[in-house]
């Protein structure tokens, strides 16, 4: 097998966050090219159309002009961001201008690295060639079964698995400098199919891994929706406890309609901190709402937030832990960052949302 047996994220040699935060420039920004998905996966909130309808969230593709504004805004920061992640709630390739987005961000000089995650439906030479040429640095490919029937069962989609494998092989042969990571939830396949997964894809990607389901989305009971009992972390690590979310200190997320969430797991739009159509990316990063959420976590009050308090990301998926440094970081924030005690942290109350017409 040519590929490294390695998760899609780098778990080692990470920057000790306590040495760098508060950050003037975020490390990572999620931008969602499309909030909708052609799959109806039981293990993902986006796959439950009725639940998404209840949130009132925008379903569709991000306008290219809005994406340009986002990238232009990044020029206000002191230095380029480390990672632009073109993915959040939906399938990125449903946005037909994805290649244009990658090219625009690459040429901007304000982004060091660009990656995305896809369900593989659109990994055709016609769709992938422009994205490769545009300069995408990495693509994470989610495999959701090893047969057409398994895809139909878990995603509600009539997937052509053999054609998908052909497309992955073409992609690997023509990838240039693009890094390819392929992963599958182990709960979707049989024990025998685990080796089949490695045999099928192991020579056609750079890293490959069998993950576990994780209760990462707040207020979404993945065990109830899948019938799977979760006993390990997503990367097969032991489950732990964490009181302080590190993500809100080094990144944030722009939804497809321009609303900005403090968290990439904010599927229900309860952690909205701004609107990039009306505000700059830098102003939102330093906004009273964002800082109020950070203060809530640094004060050990995460459980008071009905959204953050029910987040399984901090127990099952977390690569960073700053709990031991919380007193020092709290003092640093109080001395450096203007914190308005009258501003309540987002979470727990339904946030206003934009409509497609807006």
XYZ file of C-alpha atoms in Angstrom:
358
model
C 0.000 0.000 0.000
C 1.451 3.327 -1.084
C -0.657 5.503 1.223
C 0.256 6.309 4.803
C -2.119 4.947 7.438
C -2.852 8.388 8.800
C -5.952 10.475 9.732
C -6.986 13.374 7.537
C -5.848 15.898 10.159
C -2.338 16.158 11.551
C -2.397 14.978 15.160
C 1.305 15.555 15.796
C 3.648 18.563 15.705
C 0.789 20.953 16.357
C 1.375 24.508 17.533
C 0.938 24.771 21.346
C -2.024 27.143 21.381
C -1.241 28.520 24.828
C 1.918 30.067 23.357
C 0.196 32.002 20.575
C -3.356 32.930 21.545
C -4.958 35.423 21.450
C -4.306 35.420 17.710
C -4.505 38.575 15.629
C -4.811 36.411 12.525
C -6.830 33.159 12.685
C -5.063 29.946 11.743
C -8.010 28.469 9.862
C -11.221 29.698 8.273
C -14.010 27.447 7.046
C -15.948 28.786 4.068
C -18.914 26.712 2.912
C -19.269 26.668 -0.907
C -22.689 25.003 -0.552
C -24.838 24.347 2.490
C -26.861 21.607 0.830
C -25.905 18.047 -0.046
C -27.071 15.443 -2.541
C -26.685 12.733 0.118
C -29.102 12.075 2.979
C -26.681 10.467 5.400
C -28.243 9.239 8.639
C -25.111 10.217 10.577
C -25.064 13.881 9.461
C -27.514 16.693 10.325
C -27.533 17.944 6.732
C -28.909 14.594 5.655
C -32.044 15.145 7.742
C -34.042 17.542 5.584
C -36.796 18.022 8.164
C -34.336 19.042 10.884
C -32.580 21.502 8.591
C -35.910 23.025 7.542
C -36.713 23.672 11.193
C -33.525 25.732 11.611
C -34.536 28.015 8.760
C -30.996 27.946 7.445
C -30.215 28.864 3.861
C -29.909 25.888 1.526
C -27.868 26.560 -1.577
C -24.550 27.624 -3.052
C -22.442 30.591 -1.998
C -22.387 33.410 -4.526
C -18.988 33.907 -6.131
C -19.040 37.640 -5.453
C -19.544 36.956 -1.752
C -16.578 34.593 -1.763
C -14.454 37.266 -3.407
C -15.441 39.713 -0.671
C -14.454 37.200 2.010
C -11.011 36.661 0.487
C -10.493 40.378 -0.051
C -11.360 40.947 3.621
C -8.581 38.586 4.669
C -6.117 41.194 3.468
C -6.978 43.217 6.591
C -5.187 40.679 8.790
C -1.492 41.135 9.541
C -0.452 37.940 7.755
C -1.971 35.203 5.597
C -4.190 32.608 7.220
C -2.683 29.138 7.399
C -5.663 27.164 6.056
C -8.742 28.038 4.034
C -11.095 25.065 4.350
C -13.708 25.075 1.587
C -16.165 22.893 3.421
C -18.657 23.009 6.280
C -22.246 21.725 6.043
C -22.740 20.589 2.451
C -21.099 19.100 -0.618
C -18.611 21.694 -1.964
C -18.806 20.483 -5.564
C -22.480 21.468 -5.715
C -21.037 24.943 -6.204
C -20.137 24.998 -9.894
C -17.619 27.790 -9.314
C -15.513 25.851 -6.829
C -12.486 25.895 -9.136
C -12.839 29.666 -9.540
C -12.956 30.026 -5.759
C -9.760 28.034 -5.322
C -8.005 30.028 -8.045
C -9.097 33.383 -6.620
C -7.939 32.500 -3.109
C -4.653 31.090 -4.401
C -3.847 34.254 -6.323
C -4.820 36.533 -3.434
C -1.650 36.108 -1.416
C -3.655 36.007 1.830
C -4.086 32.230 2.069
C -1.253 29.728 2.545
C -3.129 26.468 2.016
C -6.528 25.364 0.694
C -8.323 22.082 1.258
C -11.813 20.649 0.906
C -13.846 17.543 1.739
C -16.176 15.757 -0.667
C -18.487 12.757 -0.819
C -16.956 11.841 -4.172
C -20.018 12.178 -6.360
C -18.385 14.762 -8.611
C -14.847 13.376 -8.794
C -14.958 13.246 -12.572
C -12.066 14.398 -14.760
C -14.268 17.205 -16.051
C -14.921 18.585 -12.569
C -11.577 17.786 -10.950
C -9.152 18.950 -13.629
C -10.006 22.674 -13.198
C -9.785 22.353 -9.397
C -6.348 20.737 -9.635
C -5.194 23.425 -12.065
C -6.529 26.125 -9.727
C -4.105 24.924 -7.052
C -6.103 23.007 -4.444
C -3.597 21.680 -1.893
C -5.552 18.795 -0.404
C -8.803 16.917 -0.870
C -10.424 14.680 1.749
C -12.607 12.029 0.147
C -15.304 10.458 2.293
C -16.183 6.875 1.403
C -19.593 5.808 2.723
C -19.715 2.134 1.858
C -18.008 -0.480 -0.287
C -21.029 -1.414 -2.427
C -23.857 0.376 -4.188
C -26.311 -1.145 -1.706
C -24.400 0.170 1.305
C -24.383 3.651 -0.182
C -28.120 3.454 -0.793
C -28.702 2.317 2.794
C -26.556 4.920 4.544
C -26.743 7.915 2.175
C -30.081 7.488 0.388
C -28.239 7.989 -2.909
C -27.933 5.730 -5.943
C -24.147 5.777 -6.040
C -22.057 4.139 -8.757
C -19.251 2.692 -6.643
C -17.223 1.157 -9.476
C -17.253 4.447 -11.398
C -16.228 6.259 -8.221
C -13.196 3.960 -7.868
C -12.245 4.691 -11.480
C -12.462 8.418 -10.799
C -10.262 8.120 -7.709
C -7.651 6.291 -9.776
C -7.767 9.012 -12.439
C -7.441 11.681 -9.778
C -4.381 10.039 -8.257
C -2.729 9.692 -11.667
C -3.341 13.359 -12.482
C -3.137 15.027 -9.074
C 0.143 16.879 -9.432
C 0.919 18.431 -6.039
C -2.582 17.774 -4.679
C -2.635 15.625 -1.541
C -5.395 12.999 -1.441
C -6.769 11.656 1.850
C -9.413 8.925 1.882
C -11.379 7.883 4.962
C -14.372 5.735 5.834
C -16.412 5.306 9.040
C -15.748 1.767 10.219
C -19.361 1.411 11.328
C -20.529 1.461 7.696
C -18.670 -1.667 6.612
C -18.144 -5.236 7.728
C -14.918 -6.471 9.317
C -13.990 -8.226 6.059
C -14.557 -5.040 4.069
C -11.940 -3.161 6.081
C -9.168 -4.918 4.191
C -11.107 -4.479 0.961
C -11.144 -0.725 1.656
C -7.349 -0.638 1.963
C -6.893 -2.886 -1.078
C -9.218 -0.737 -3.196
C -7.890 2.712 -2.332
C -4.512 2.247 -0.615
C -2.458 2.688 -3.790
C -4.461 5.682 -5.013
C -4.128 8.218 -2.208
C -1.498 9.768 0.042
C -3.128 8.965 3.381
C -5.908 6.570 4.311
C -7.765 5.843 7.538
C -10.744 4.049 9.051
C -12.473 6.472 11.401
C -15.222 6.036 13.976
C -18.535 7.808 14.249
C -18.378 10.667 16.736
C -21.131 12.710 18.430
C -19.476 15.888 17.217
C -22.519 17.949 16.251
C -24.214 19.725 19.171
C -27.840 18.752 19.714
C -27.655 15.920 17.163
C -27.878 12.430 18.635
C -25.851 10.368 16.206
C -26.335 7.167 18.230
C -30.117 7.595 18.009
C -30.044 8.289 14.281
C -27.673 5.443 13.411
C -28.265 2.858 16.118
C -24.502 2.705 16.691
C -23.045 2.710 20.207
C -19.971 4.971 20.208
C -17.174 3.811 22.492
C -14.029 5.318 20.948
C -12.920 8.677 19.609
C -13.136 9.490 15.916
C -9.451 8.703 15.354
C -9.669 5.536 17.473
C -8.319 7.378 20.517
C -9.677 7.117 24.044
C -12.604 9.400 24.897
C -11.603 12.276 27.177
C -13.092 15.342 28.810
C -12.328 18.931 27.869
C -13.836 22.089 29.323
C -12.419 24.688 26.967
C -12.985 24.676 23.222
C -9.737 25.532 21.415
C -11.365 26.073 18.025
C -12.902 29.433 18.887
C -9.415 30.752 19.598
C -7.887 29.917 16.224
C -10.702 29.770 13.679
C -14.278 30.505 12.636
C -16.660 29.656 9.800
C -18.519 31.451 7.022
C -21.789 29.821 6.023
C -22.947 29.715 2.411
C -25.216 32.740 2.833
C -22.585 34.909 4.546
C -23.613 34.428 8.153
C -20.531 33.706 10.244
C -20.520 31.019 12.929
C -17.972 30.742 15.711
C -17.846 26.997 15.103
C -17.652 24.764 12.013
C -20.146 22.393 13.701
C -22.861 25.044 13.935
C -25.348 23.205 11.729
C -28.329 24.757 13.518
C -27.069 28.373 13.282
C -27.105 28.920 17.040
C -23.562 30.261 17.244
C -23.795 33.082 14.717
C -21.409 35.934 15.505
C -21.729 38.155 12.444
C -22.609 38.622 8.788
C -19.780 39.076 6.296
C -22.168 40.769 3.877
C -22.384 43.648 6.332
C -19.121 43.350 8.317
C -15.478 42.630 7.618
C -13.878 39.313 8.451
C -11.465 41.045 10.822
C -14.238 42.869 12.677
C -16.140 39.612 13.148
C -13.015 37.820 14.397
C -12.623 40.514 17.057
C -16.345 41.037 17.643
C -17.960 41.319 21.095
C -19.991 38.168 20.398
C -16.916 36.112 19.564
C -15.007 37.426 22.562
C -17.991 36.811 24.849
C -17.973 33.164 23.799
C -14.226 32.904 24.396
C -14.635 34.496 27.820
C -17.406 32.043 28.707
C -15.110 29.115 27.945
C -12.089 30.601 29.719
C -14.201 31.136 32.828
C -15.153 27.453 32.836
C -18.800 28.148 31.993
C -19.091 26.114 28.789
C -21.824 23.948 30.306
C -24.006 27.050 30.674
C -24.138 27.276 26.895
C -26.788 24.845 25.677
C -25.043 24.483 22.318
C -21.393 24.260 23.365
C -22.323 22.304 26.474
C -23.648 19.438 24.347
C -20.733 19.274 21.922
C -19.156 15.852 21.510
C -16.288 17.306 19.500
C -14.554 18.140 22.779
C -14.736 14.557 24.037
C -14.400 12.445 20.890
C -12.466 14.443 18.298
C -10.255 17.028 19.936
C -6.585 17.285 18.862
C -5.788 20.215 21.205
C -6.375 20.806 24.921
C -5.797 24.154 26.622
C -7.624 23.406 29.889
C -4.455 23.496 31.995
C -3.617 26.963 30.669
C -7.039 28.496 31.161
C -6.179 30.765 34.165
C -3.186 32.228 32.318
C -5.156 32.675 29.121
C -8.054 34.296 30.960
C -5.724 36.861 32.496
C -4.105 37.506 29.133
C -7.477 37.991 27.443
C -8.701 40.335 30.117
C -5.570 42.458 29.729
C -5.444 42.505 25.934
C -8.926 41.973 24.539
C -11.732 44.433 25.291
C -14.470 42.293 26.814
C -17.952 43.744 27.191
C -19.742 42.000 30.116
C -23.091 43.206 28.776
C -22.715 41.052 25.646
C -24.038 37.509 26.046
C -22.264 34.651 24.303
C -24.175 33.104 21.386
C -25.720 29.717 22.000
C -28.930 28.414 23.451
C -31.180 30.971 21.773
C -32.248 30.772 18.168
C -30.178 33.249 16.168
C -31.636 35.321 13.326
C -31.042 33.762 9.941
C -30.947 35.051 6.406
C -33.266 33.912 3.639
C -32.244 32.996 0.146
C -33.729 36.255 -1.114
C -31.410 38.225 1.154
